[in-house]
Amino acid sequence: MALTGNVDGLFEGVIHGWACRPDRPELRVEVVVRADGEDVVRATADLQRDDLAGHGIGDGRYGFEIPAPPGLAKFRLSVQFAESGEPIPGSFADNLSVARRLELPRAENPLVEELIAEDGLSDRQAGLVRQFARDGFLKFRVTDPAFDELADAAIAGVDWSSSNGIRVQDAWPEVEAVRRLASLPEVMDLLELLYGRPAVPFQTLSFRVGTQQETHSDSLHFSSRPGRFMCGVWIALEPVDERNGPLHYFPGSHRLPIYDLNDLGLLGDEASIEQNYEIYCDMLQAMIRAHGLHKQLALMDRGEGIVWAANLYHGGDPILDRTRTRYSQVTHYYFEGCAYYAPLSSDPFLNRYDRPDRRDVRTGRPIGHWFGTRPVGEADRADEPAILRAPPAARPLAARPLAARPLASRLRRFLGR
């Protein structure tokens, strides 16, 4: 009897994967989750998976979604074929390597070569991962045949009069083309390859012209635990050259430590936020000089894009020709199974976290905060820090979403590209 399948991951407290018998595709396979050698839950793999059907794997009804036992670390769980007792490929606990235990994006894991070997990546896939690991960014070309139509619709559909003449944030609820560009399957697949877990688009920025923004790191604006599970994707909706305000970036800067305000002796104080941000950007310039980093420009054709890591130093170059536009779209992504916060208005060492309320661009549903199988911020968690136990209405100002705070409009100027 030949069994096959995969454990895709543990996302928001649910184990996802698939299992089937290729020689008897009409049958449904039973799987079992074990913790510390004991059976804890069984389930039948019979959920519809269009991706499996699309790859010619039977009728596609081989998926499973199993709630994970609460409070158990992922590496203590094993997912097995119930009939044979063999671990399903990708199972968490079986022969788990040190590289796999490190909660870091695949391409930013210092043991990335071990992961490449363990995961059986193709030469092409391994090359992409290594390039992103080395540079902190990766250029690509959109191949979706609907791209030109989507790009035109995204430009025409955005209400540019509602912006500052530069950009419109989160047009995706009103403009379907913006939402679809943010969730292109080929981009989502690329991000999962680079990060080792599914991506979740949470913010879009539609640009009419370049921002000329000073060099910065997204890690100050969007951060996660486990760390570095955030990235940006920029897609050119028209050609970009040296004269209409291209992006610039510093290859390799993503490998530097992630610094926040506390590292500079500063607090996430709203009254000082602009001054703090200037000090932070000055620090980045000092790092660029100290490490001998060299700036590169992202010169792009329509339909080309770039993925960059959360800690890559980047910004916007000057606009030399003021008569030209630079239509483009940026999407920011989190990754499943993480907790998120805004370092610019948080003080982790004082246990003050600004946890933003974000929605999944694909569905409009809120994005939860998780650490493995544990939800972060549940009101009934007596063992969590007090700032996380407080219900939303009672949380201190520092733990409320930016959208609920008067300073939110001032913060937006720091988040452009």
CSV table of C-alpha atoms in Angstrom, one decimal:
chain,number,residue,atom,x,y,z
A,1,MET,CA,0.0,0.0,0.0
A,2,ALA,CA,1.4,3.4,-1.0
A,3,LEU,CA,0.4,6.5,0.9
A,4,THR,CA,1.4,10.0,0.1
A,5,GLY,CA,0.6,13.5,1.4
A,6,ASN,CA,2.0,16.5,3.2
A,7,VAL,CA,1.7,18.5,6.4
A,8,ASP,CA,1.5,22.0,5.1
A,9,GLY,CA,1.9,23.7,8.4
A,10,LEU,CA,0.2,24.8,11.7
A,11,PHE,CA,-1.7,28.0,11.1
A,12,GLU,CA,-3.8,29.9,13.6
A,13,GLY,CA,-4.1,26.8,15.8
A,14,VAL,CA,-5.1,24.4,12.9
A,15,ILE,CA,-2.9,21.7,11.3
A,16,HIS,CA,-3.3,21.8,7.5
A,17,GLY,CA,-2.3,19.1,5.0
A,18,TRP,CA,-3.4,16.3,2.8
A,19,ALA,CA,-3.2,12.5,2.5
A,20,CYS,CA,-4.3,10.0,-0.1
A,21,ARG,CA,-3.7,6.5,-1.6
A,22,PRO,CA,-2.6,7.0,-5.2
A,23,ASP,CA,-3.4,3.4,-6.1
A,24,ARG,CA,-7.0,3.8,-4.7
A,25,PRO,CA,-7.8,7.5,-5.2
A,26,GLU,CA,-11.5,6.9,-4.5
A,27,LEU,CA,-10.7,6.0,-0.8
A,28,ARG,CA,-10.3,8.5,2.0
A,29,VAL,CA,-7.3,8.2,4.3
A,30,GLU,CA,-7.4,8.6,8.1
A,31,VAL,CA,-4.7,10.6,9.8
A,32,VAL,CA,-3.8,10.8,13.4
A,33,VAL,CA,-2.1,13.6,15.4
A,34,ARG,CA,0.2,12.4,18.2
A,35,ALA,CA,1.8,14.4,21.0
A,36,ASP,CA,4.7,12.9,23.0
A,37,GLY,CA,3.9,9.5,21.6
A,38,GLU,CA,0.2,9.5,22.5
A,39,ASP,CA,-2.8,9.7,20.1
A,40,VAL,CA,-4.7,13.0,20.6
A,41,VAL,CA,-7.0,13.3,17.6
A,42,ARG,CA,-7.9,11.5,14.4
A,43,ALA,CA,-9.5,12.8,11.3
A,44,THR,CA,-10.4,11.7,7.8
A,45,ALA,CA,-8.6,13.5,5.0
A,46,ASP,CA,-11.6,14.3,2.8
A,47,LEU,CA,-11.7,18.1,2.4
A,48,GLN,CA,-11.7,19.5,-1.1
A,49,ARG,CA,-8.3,20.9,-2.3
A,50,ASP,CA,-8.6,22.5,-5.7
A,51,ASP,CA,-4.8,22.8,-5.8
A,52,LEU,CA,-4.5,19.0,-5.7
A,53,ALA,CA,-7.2,18.5,-8.3
A,54,GLY,CA,-5.4,21.0,-10.5
A,55,HIS,CA,-2.2,18.9,-10.3
A,56,GLY,CA,-4.0,15.8,-11.3
A,57,ILE,CA,-4.2,14.2,-7.9
A,58,GLY,CA,-7.5,12.4,-8.0
A,59,ASP,CA,-10.6,14.4,-7.3
A,60,GLY,CA,-8.8,16.7,-4.9
A,61,ARG,CA,-10.8,15.6,-1.8
A,62,TYR,CA,-7.8,14.7,0.3
A,63,GLY,CA,-7.3,17.7,2.6
A,64,PHE,CA,-7.4,17.8,6.4
A,65,GLU,CA,-7.7,20.7,8.9
A,66,ILE,CA,-7.2,19.5,12.4
A,67,PRO,CA,-7.4,21.7,15.5
A,68,ALA,CA,-4.1,21.4,17.3
A,69,PRO,CA,-4.0,20.5,21.0
A,70,PRO,CA,-3.8,23.8,22.8
A,71,GLY,CA,-0.6,24.8,24.6
A,72,LEU,CA,1.7,22.3,22.9
A,73,ALA,CA,4.7,23.4,21.0
A,74,LYS,CA,4.7,22.5,17.3
A,75,PHE,CA,7.8,20.3,17.6
A,76,ARG,CA,6.0,18.0,20.1
A,77,LEU,CA,3.4,17.1,17.5
A,78,SER,CA,3.6,14.3,15.0
A,79,VAL,CA,1.1,13.8,12.1
A,80,GLN,CA,0.9,10.2,10.8
A,81,PHE,CA,-1.0,8.0,8.4
A,82,ALA,CA,-3.3,6.1,10.9
A,83,GLU,CA,-3.2,2.8,9.0
A,84,SER,CA,0.5,2.5,8.8
A,85,GLY,CA,1.8,4.7,11.6
A,86,GLU,CA,4.2,6.3,9.2
A,87,PRO,CA,4.8,10.1,9.5
A,88,ILE,CA,3.3,12.2,6.8
A,89,PRO,CA,6.0,14.2,5.0
A,90,GLY,CA,6.4,17.6,6.7
A,91,SER,CA,5.3,16.2,10.1
A,92,PHE,CA,6.6,18.4,12.8
A,93,ALA,CA,8.2,16.1,15.5
A,94,ASP,CA,9.6,13.3,13.4
A,95,ASN,CA,13.4,13.7,13.0
A,96,LEU,CA,13.0,17.4,13.4
A,97,SER,CA,16.4,19.1,12.7
A,98,VAL,CA,17.8,22.1,14.5
A,99,ALA,CA,17.3,24.1,11.3
A,100,ARG,CA,13.6,23.2,11.3
A,101,ARG,CA,13.2,24.2,14.9
A,102,LEU,CA,14.6,27.7,14.3
A,103,GLU,CA,11.5,29.9,13.9
A,104,LEU,CA,12.9,32.0,11.1
A,105,PRO,CA,12.0,32.5,7.4
A,106,ARG,CA,13.5,29.8,5.2
A,107,ALA,CA,15.8,32.3,3.3
A,108,GLU,CA,16.8,34.1,6.5
A,109,ASN,CA,17.7,31.0,8.5
A,110,PRO,CA,21.4,30.7,9.0
A,111,LEU,CA,21.0,26.9,8.4
A,112,VAL,CA,19.2,27.5,5.1
A,113,GLU,CA,21.3,25.0,3.2
A,114,GLU,CA,20.1,22.3,5.5
A,115,LEU,CA,16.5,23.3,4.8
A,116,ILE,CA,17.1,23.3,1.1
A,117,ALA,CA,18.3,19.7,1.3
A,118,GLU,CA,15.6,18.6,3.7
A,119,ASP,CA,12.8,20.1,1.6
A,120,GLY,CA,14.1,18.7,-1.6
A,121,LEU,CA,14.0,22.0,-3.4
A,122,SER,CA,14.7,22.0,-7.1
A,123,ASP,CA,17.8,23.7,-8.5
A,124,ARG,CA,15.7,26.7,-9.6
A,125,GLN,CA,13.9,27.0,-6.2
A,126,ALA,CA,17.2,26.7,-4.3
A,127,GLY,CA,18.7,29.4,-6.5
A,128,LEU,CA,15.9,31.8,-5.7
A,129,VAL,CA,16.1,31.1,-1.9
A,130,ARG,CA,19.9,31.6,-2.0
A,131,GLN,CA,19.6,34.8,-3.9
A,132,PHE,CA,17.1,36.2,-1.5
A,133,ALA,CA,19.2,35.0,1.5
A,134,ARG,CA,22.2,36.8,0.0
A,135,ASP,CA,20.7,40.1,-1.1
A,136,GLY,CA,17.5,40.5,0.9
A,137,PHE,CA,15.5,41.2,-2.3
A,138,LEU,CA,14.4,39.3,-5.4
A,139,LYS,CA,13.3,40.7,-8.8
A,140,PHE,CA,10.6,38.8,-10.7
A,141,ARG,CA,8.3,39.2,-13.7
A,142,VAL,CA,4.5,38.7,-13.4
A,143,THR,CA,3.4,36.0,-15.8
A,144,ASP,CA,-0.3,36.1,-15.1
A,145,PRO,CA,-2.0,36.7,-18.6
A,146,ALA,CA,-4.5,39.0,-16.9
A,147,PHE,CA,-1.8,41.4,-15.6
A,148,ASP,CA,-2.1,44.2,-18.1
A,149,GLU,CA,-5.9,44.3,-17.6
A,150,LEU,CA,-5.4,44.3,-13.8
A,151,ALA,CA,-2.8,47.0,-14.0
A,152,ASP,CA,-5.0,49.3,-16.1
A,153,ALA,CA,-8.0,48.7,-13.9
A,154,ALA,CA,-5.9,49.4,-10.8
A,155,ILE,CA,-4.7,52.7,-12.2
A,156,ALA,CA,-8.2,53.7,-13.4
A,157,GLY,CA,-10.1,52.5,-10.4
A,158,VAL,CA,-8.2,54.2,-7.6
A,159,ASP,CA,-9.6,57.6,-6.5
A,160,TRP,CA,-6.4,59.6,-6.7
A,161,SER,CA,-8.2,62.8,-5.6
A,162,SER,CA,-8.5,61.2,-2.1
A,163,SER,CA,-4.7,61.0,-1.8
A,164,ASN,CA,-2.0,63.5,-1.2
A,165,GLY,CA,-1.1,63.3,-4.9
A,166,ILE,CA,1.4,60.5,-4.2
A,167,ARG,CA,-0.4,57.4,-2.9
A,168,VAL,CA,-3.6,55.8,-1.7
A,169,GLN,CA,-3.5,53.4,1.1
A,170,ASP,CA,-5.7,50.3,1.2
A,171,ALA,CA,-7.7,50.8,-2.0
A,172,TRP,CA,-8.3,47.0,-2.1
A,173,PRO,CA,-11.8,47.0,-0.5
A,174,GLU,CA,-13.1,49.3,-3.3
A,175,VAL,CA,-10.9,48.3,-6.2
A,176,GLU,CA,-11.0,44.6,-7.1
A,177,ALA,CA,-7.9,44.9,-9.4
A,178,VAL,CA,-5.9,46.2,-6.4
A,179,ARG,CA,-7.0,43.2,-4.3
A,180,ARG,CA,-6.2,40.7,-7.1
A,181,LEU,CA,-2.7,42.2,-7.6
A,182,ALA,CA,-2.1,41.8,-3.9
A,183,SER,CA,-3.0,38.1,-4.0
A,184,LEU,CA,-1.5,36.9,-7.3
A,185,PRO,CA,-1.1,33.1,-7.0
A,186,GLU,CA,2.4,33.2,-8.4
A,187,VAL,CA,3.5,35.9,-5.9
A,188,MET,CA,1.9,34.0,-3.0
A,189,ASP,CA,3.8,30.8,-4.1
A,190,LEU,CA,7.1,32.7,-4.4
A,191,LEU,CA,6.7,34.2,-0.9
A,192,GLU,CA,5.9,30.7,0.6
A,193,LEU,CA,9.0,29.4,-1.1
A,194,LEU,CA,11.2,32.2,0.4
A,195,TYR,CA,9.6,32.2,3.9
A,196,GLY,CA,8.6,28.6,4.4
A,197,ARG,CA,5.0,29.4,5.3
A,198,PRO,CA,1.9,30.9,3.6
A,199,ALA,CA,1.8,34.7,3.2
A,200,VAL,CA,-1.1,36.9,4.3
A,201,PRO,CA,-1.5,40.3,2.4
A,202,PHE,CA,-2.5,42.9,4.9
A,203,GLN,CA,-2.0,46.3,3.3
A,204,THR,CA,-1.8,47.8,-0.1
A,205,LEU,CA,-0.3,51.1,-1.2
A,206,SER,CA,-1.2,52.5,-4.7
A,207,PHE,CA,1.3,55.0,-6.1
A,208,ARG,CA,0.9,57.6,-8.8
A,209,VAL,CA,4.4,59.0,-8.4
A,210,GLY,CA,7.5,58.2,-6.4
A,211,THR,CA,7.7,59.2,-2.8
A,212,GLN,CA,11.4,60.2,-2.6
A,213,GLN,CA,11.3,58.7,0.9
A,214,GLU,CA,14.5,58.5,2.9
A,215,THR,CA,16.2,55.2,3.4
A,216,HIS,CA,14.4,53.1,6.1
A,217,SER,CA,13.7,49.6,7.2
A,218,ASP,CA,10.2,48.2,7.4
A,219,SER,CA,11.2,46.3,10.5
A,220,LEU,CA,10.5,49.6,12.5
A,221,HIS,CA,6.9,49.8,11.1
A,222,PHE,CA,5.9,46.1,10.9
A,223,SER,CA,7.4,43.4,13.1
A,224,SER,CA,6.5,39.9,14.2
A,225,ARG,CA,7.2,37.2,16.7
A,226,PRO,CA,8.8,34.9,15.5
A,227,GLY,CA,10.9,37.6,14.0
A,228,ARG,CA,11.4,38.7,10.3
A,229,PHE,CA,8.1,37.2,9.1
A,230,MET,CA,7.1,40.3,7.1
A,231,CYS,CA,7.9,41.4,3.6
A,232,GLY,CA,7.0,43.9,0.9
A,233,VAL,CA,6.3,43.4,-2.8
A,234,TRP,CA,6.5,46.3,-5.2
A,235,ILE,CA,5.1,45.8,-8.8
A,236,ALA,CA,5.6,48.3,-11.6
A,237,LEU,CA,2.4,49.3,-13.4
A,238,GLU,CA,4.4,51.3,-15.9
A,239,PRO,CA,8.2,51.5,-16.7
A,240,VAL,CA,10.5,53.0,-14.0
A,241,ASP,CA,13.9,54.5,-14.8
A,242,GLU,CA,16.3,56.9,-13.2
A,243,ARG,CA,14.1,59.9,-13.9
A,244,ASN,CA,10.7,59.1,-12.4
A,245,GLY,CA,11.7,58.2,-8.9
A,246,PRO,CA,12.8,54.6,-8.7
A,247,LEU,CA,13.2,52.6,-5.5
A,248,HIS,CA,16.6,52.2,-4.1
A,249,TYR,CA,17.9,49.5,-1.8
A,250,PHE,CA,21.1,48.3,-0.1
A,251,PRO,CA,21.8,44.7,-0.9
A,252,GLY,CA,22.7,42.6,2.2
A,253,SER,CA,21.5,45.1,4.7
A,254,HIS,CA,18.7,42.7,5.8
A,255,ARG,CA,21.4,40.6,7.5
A,256,LEU,CA,22.2,43.4,10.0
A,257,PRO,CA,20.5,43.2,13.4
A,258,ILE,CA,17.0,44.6,13.7
A,259,TYR,CA,17.2,47.8,15.7
A,260,ASP,CA,14.1,49.4,17.3
A,261,LEU,CA,13.6,52.6,19.3
A,262,ASN,CA,14.6,51.0,22.6
A,263,ASP,CA,18.0,50.2,21.2
A,264,LEU,CA,18.5,53.9,20.8
A,265,GLY,CA,17.3,54.7,24.3
A,266,LEU,CA,14.0,56.0,22.9
A,267,LEU,CA,10.4,55.3,23.8
A,268,GLY,CA,7.4,54.8,21.5
A,269,ASP,CA,6.1,58.2,22.6
A,270,GLU,CA,3.6,59.8,20.3
A,271,ALA,CA,4.7,63.3,21.2
A,272,SER,CA,8.2,62.5,20.0
A,273,ILE,CA,7.5,60.1,17.1
A,274,GLU,CA,8.7,62.4,14.3
A,275,GLN,CA,11.9,63.3,16.1
A,276,ASN,CA,12.5,59.6,17.0
A,277,TYR,CA,12.0,58.6,13.4
A,278,GLU,CA,14.7,61.1,12.3
A,279,ILE,CA,17.1,59.7,14.8
A,280,TYR,CA,16.4,56.2,13.6
A,281,CYS,CA,17.0,57.1,10.0
A,282,ASP,CA,20.3,58.8,10.9
A,283,MET,CA,21.3,55.6,12.6
A,284,LEU,CA,20.6,53.6,9.4
A,285,GLN,CA,22.8,56.0,7.5
A,286,ALA,CA,25.6,55.4,10.0
A,287,MET,CA,25.2,51.7,9.5
A,288,ILE,CA,25.4,52.0,5.8
A,289,ARG,CA,28.7,53.9,6.1
A,290,ALA,CA,30.1,51.5,8.8
A,291,HIS,CA,29.3,48.4,6.7
A,292,GLY,CA,30.3,49.8,3.3
A,293,LEU,CA,26.8,49.1,1.8
A,294,HIS,CA,26.2,50.3,-1.7
A,295,LYS,CA,23.0,51.6,-3.1
A,296,GLN,CA,21.3,50.1,-6.1
A,297,LEU,CA,18.3,51.3,-8.1
A,298,ALA,CA,15.2,49.2,-9.0
A,299,LEU,CA,14.8,50.0,-12.7
A,300,MET,CA,11.8,48.1,-13.8
A,301,ASP,CA,9.6,47.4,-16.8
A,302,ARG,CA,5.8,47.2,-16.5
A,303,GLY,CA,4.9,43.9,-15.0
A,304,GLU,CA,8.2,43.5,-13.1
A,305,GLY,CA,8.3,43.3,-9.4
A,306,ILE,CA,10.6,43.0,-6.4
A,307,VAL,CA,10.2,41.2,-3.0
A,308,TRP,CA,12.2,42.7,-0.2
A,309,ALA,CA,12.9,41.4,3.4
A,310,ALA,CA,11.5,43.3,6.4
A,311,ASN,CA,15.0,44.6,7.4
A,312,LEU,CA,16.3,45.6,3.9
A,313,TYR,CA,17.3,49.2,3.9
A,314,HIS,CA,15.4,50.9,1.1
A,315,GLY,CA,13.7,54.1,0.0
A,316,GLY,CA,12.7,56.3,-2.9
A,317,ASP,CA,15.2,58.1,-5.2
A,318,PRO,CA,14.6,61.8,-6.3
A,319,ILE,CA,12.1,62.5,-9.1
A,320,LEU,CA,14.1,64.2,-11.9
A,321,ASP,CA,11.3,64.6,-14.3
A,322,ARG,CA,8.3,66.1,-12.6
A,323,THR,CA,6.1,65.6,-15.6
A,324,ARG,CA,6.1,61.9,-15.3
A,325,THR,CA,4.1,59.4,-13.2
A,326,ARG,CA,5.3,56.2,-11.6
A,327,TYR,CA,2.2,54.1,-11.2
A,328,SER,CA,2.9,51.1,-9.0
A,329,GLN,CA,1.5,49.0,-6.2
A,330,VAL,CA,3.1,47.9,-3.0
A,331,THR,CA,1.6,45.1,-0.9
A,332,HIS,CA,2.8,44.3,2.6
A,333,TYR,CA,2.6,40.7,3.8
A,334,TYR,CA,2.6,39.0,7.2
A,335,PHE,CA,2.9,35.2,7.5
A,336,GLU,CA,0.7,32.7,9.1
A,337,GLY,CA,1.3,31.6,12.7
A,338,CYS,CA,2.9,34.8,14.0
A,339,ALA,CA,2.0,37.7,16.4
A,340,TYR,CA,2.5,41.2,15.1
A,341,TYR,CA,3.1,44.6,16.5
A,342,ALA,CA,4.2,48.1,15.5
A,343,PRO,CA,7.7,48.8,16.9
A,344,LEU,CA,7.5,52.6,16.1
A,345,SER,CA,4.8,52.9,18.8
A,346,SER,CA,5.8,50.0,21.1
A,347,ASP,CA,8.2,49.4,23.9
A,348,PRO,CA,8.7,45.6,24.1
A,349,PHE,CA,11.1,45.8,27.1
A,350,LEU,CA,8.4,47.7,29.0
A,351,ASN,CA,5.8,45.2,27.9
A,352,ARG,CA,4.0,47.8,25.8
A,353,TYR,CA,2.8,46.5,22.5
A,354,ASP,CA,0.9,48.3,19.8
A,355,ARG,CA,-0.8,45.4,18.1
A,356,PRO,CA,-2.5,46.7,14.9
A,357,ASP,CA,-5.8,45.4,13.7
A,358,ARG,CA,-5.2,44.1,10.2
A,359,ARG,CA,-7.4,42.4,7.7
A,360,ASP,CA,-6.5,39.7,5.2
A,361,VAL,CA,-6.8,41.5,1.8
A,362,ARG,CA,-8.0,38.3,0.2
A,363,THR,CA,-11.0,37.8,2.4
A,364,GLY,CA,-11.5,41.0,4.5
A,365,ARG,CA,-11.3,38.9,7.7
A,366,PRO,CA,-9.3,40.0,10.7
A,367,ILE,CA,-5.8,38.6,11.0
A,368,GLY,CA,-5.2,36.9,14.4
A,369,HIS,CA,-2.1,37.0,16.5
A,370,TRP,CA,-0.6,33.6,17.2
A,371,PHE,CA,2.5,32.0,18.7
A,372,GLY,CA,2.4,28.5,17.4
A,373,THR,CA,-0.8,27.0,18.7
A,374,ARG,CA,-1.4,29.8,21.3
A,375,PRO,CA,-3.4,32.8,20.5
A,376,VAL,CA,-1.8,36.1,21.7
A,377,GLY,CA,-3.9,38.5,23.6
A,378,GLU,CA,-6.8,36.3,24.7
A,379,ALA,CA,-8.7,38.0,27.6
A,380,ASP,CA,-8.9,34.6,29.5
A,381,ARG,CA,-5.2,33.9,29.4
A,382,ALA,CA,-4.3,34.3,33.1
A,383,ASP,CA,-0.6,33.5,32.4
A,384,GLU,CA,-0.2,36.3,29.8
A,385,PRO,CA,1.2,39.7,30.6
A,386,ALA,CA,-1.4,42.1,31.9
A,387,ILE,CA,-1.3,44.3,28.8
A,388,LEU,CA,-2.4,41.3,26.8
A,389,ARG,CA,-5.0,40.1,29.2
A,390,ALA,CA,-6.9,43.4,29.2
A,391,PRO,CA,-10.0,43.4,26.9
A,392,PRO,CA,-9.7,45.7,23.9
A,393,ALA,CA,-11.8,48.5,25.3
A,394,ALA,CA,-9.8,48.6,28.5
A,395,ARG,CA,-6.3,48.4,27.0
A,396,PRO,CA,-3.9,51.3,27.5
A,397,LEU,CA,-3.4,53.7,24.7
A,398,ALA,CA,-0.2,52.0,23.7
A,399,ALA,CA,-2.0,48.7,23.0
A,400,ARG,CA,-4.8,50.2,20.8
A,401,PRO,CA,-4.7,50.1,17.0
A,402,LEU,CA,-3.1,53.0,15.2
A,403,ALA,CA,-6.3,53.6,13.3
A,404,ALA,CA,-8.0,54.5,16.6
A,405,ARG,CA,-5.5,57.1,17.5
A,406,PRO,CA,-5.3,60.8,16.4
A,407,LEU,CA,-1.7,60.5,15.3
A,408,ALA,CA,-2.5,57.9,12.7
A,409,SER,CA,-2.6,60.5,9.9
A,410,ARG,CA,0.8,61.8,10.8
A,411,LEU,CA,2.3,58.3,10.8
A,412,ARG,CA,1.2,57.7,7.2
A,413,ARG,CA,3.9,59.9,5.8
A,414,PHE,CA,6.5,57.5,7.1
A,415,LEU,CA,5.1,54.4,5.4
A,416,GLY,CA,5.3,55.3,1.7
A,417,ARG,CA,7.7,54.0,-1.0
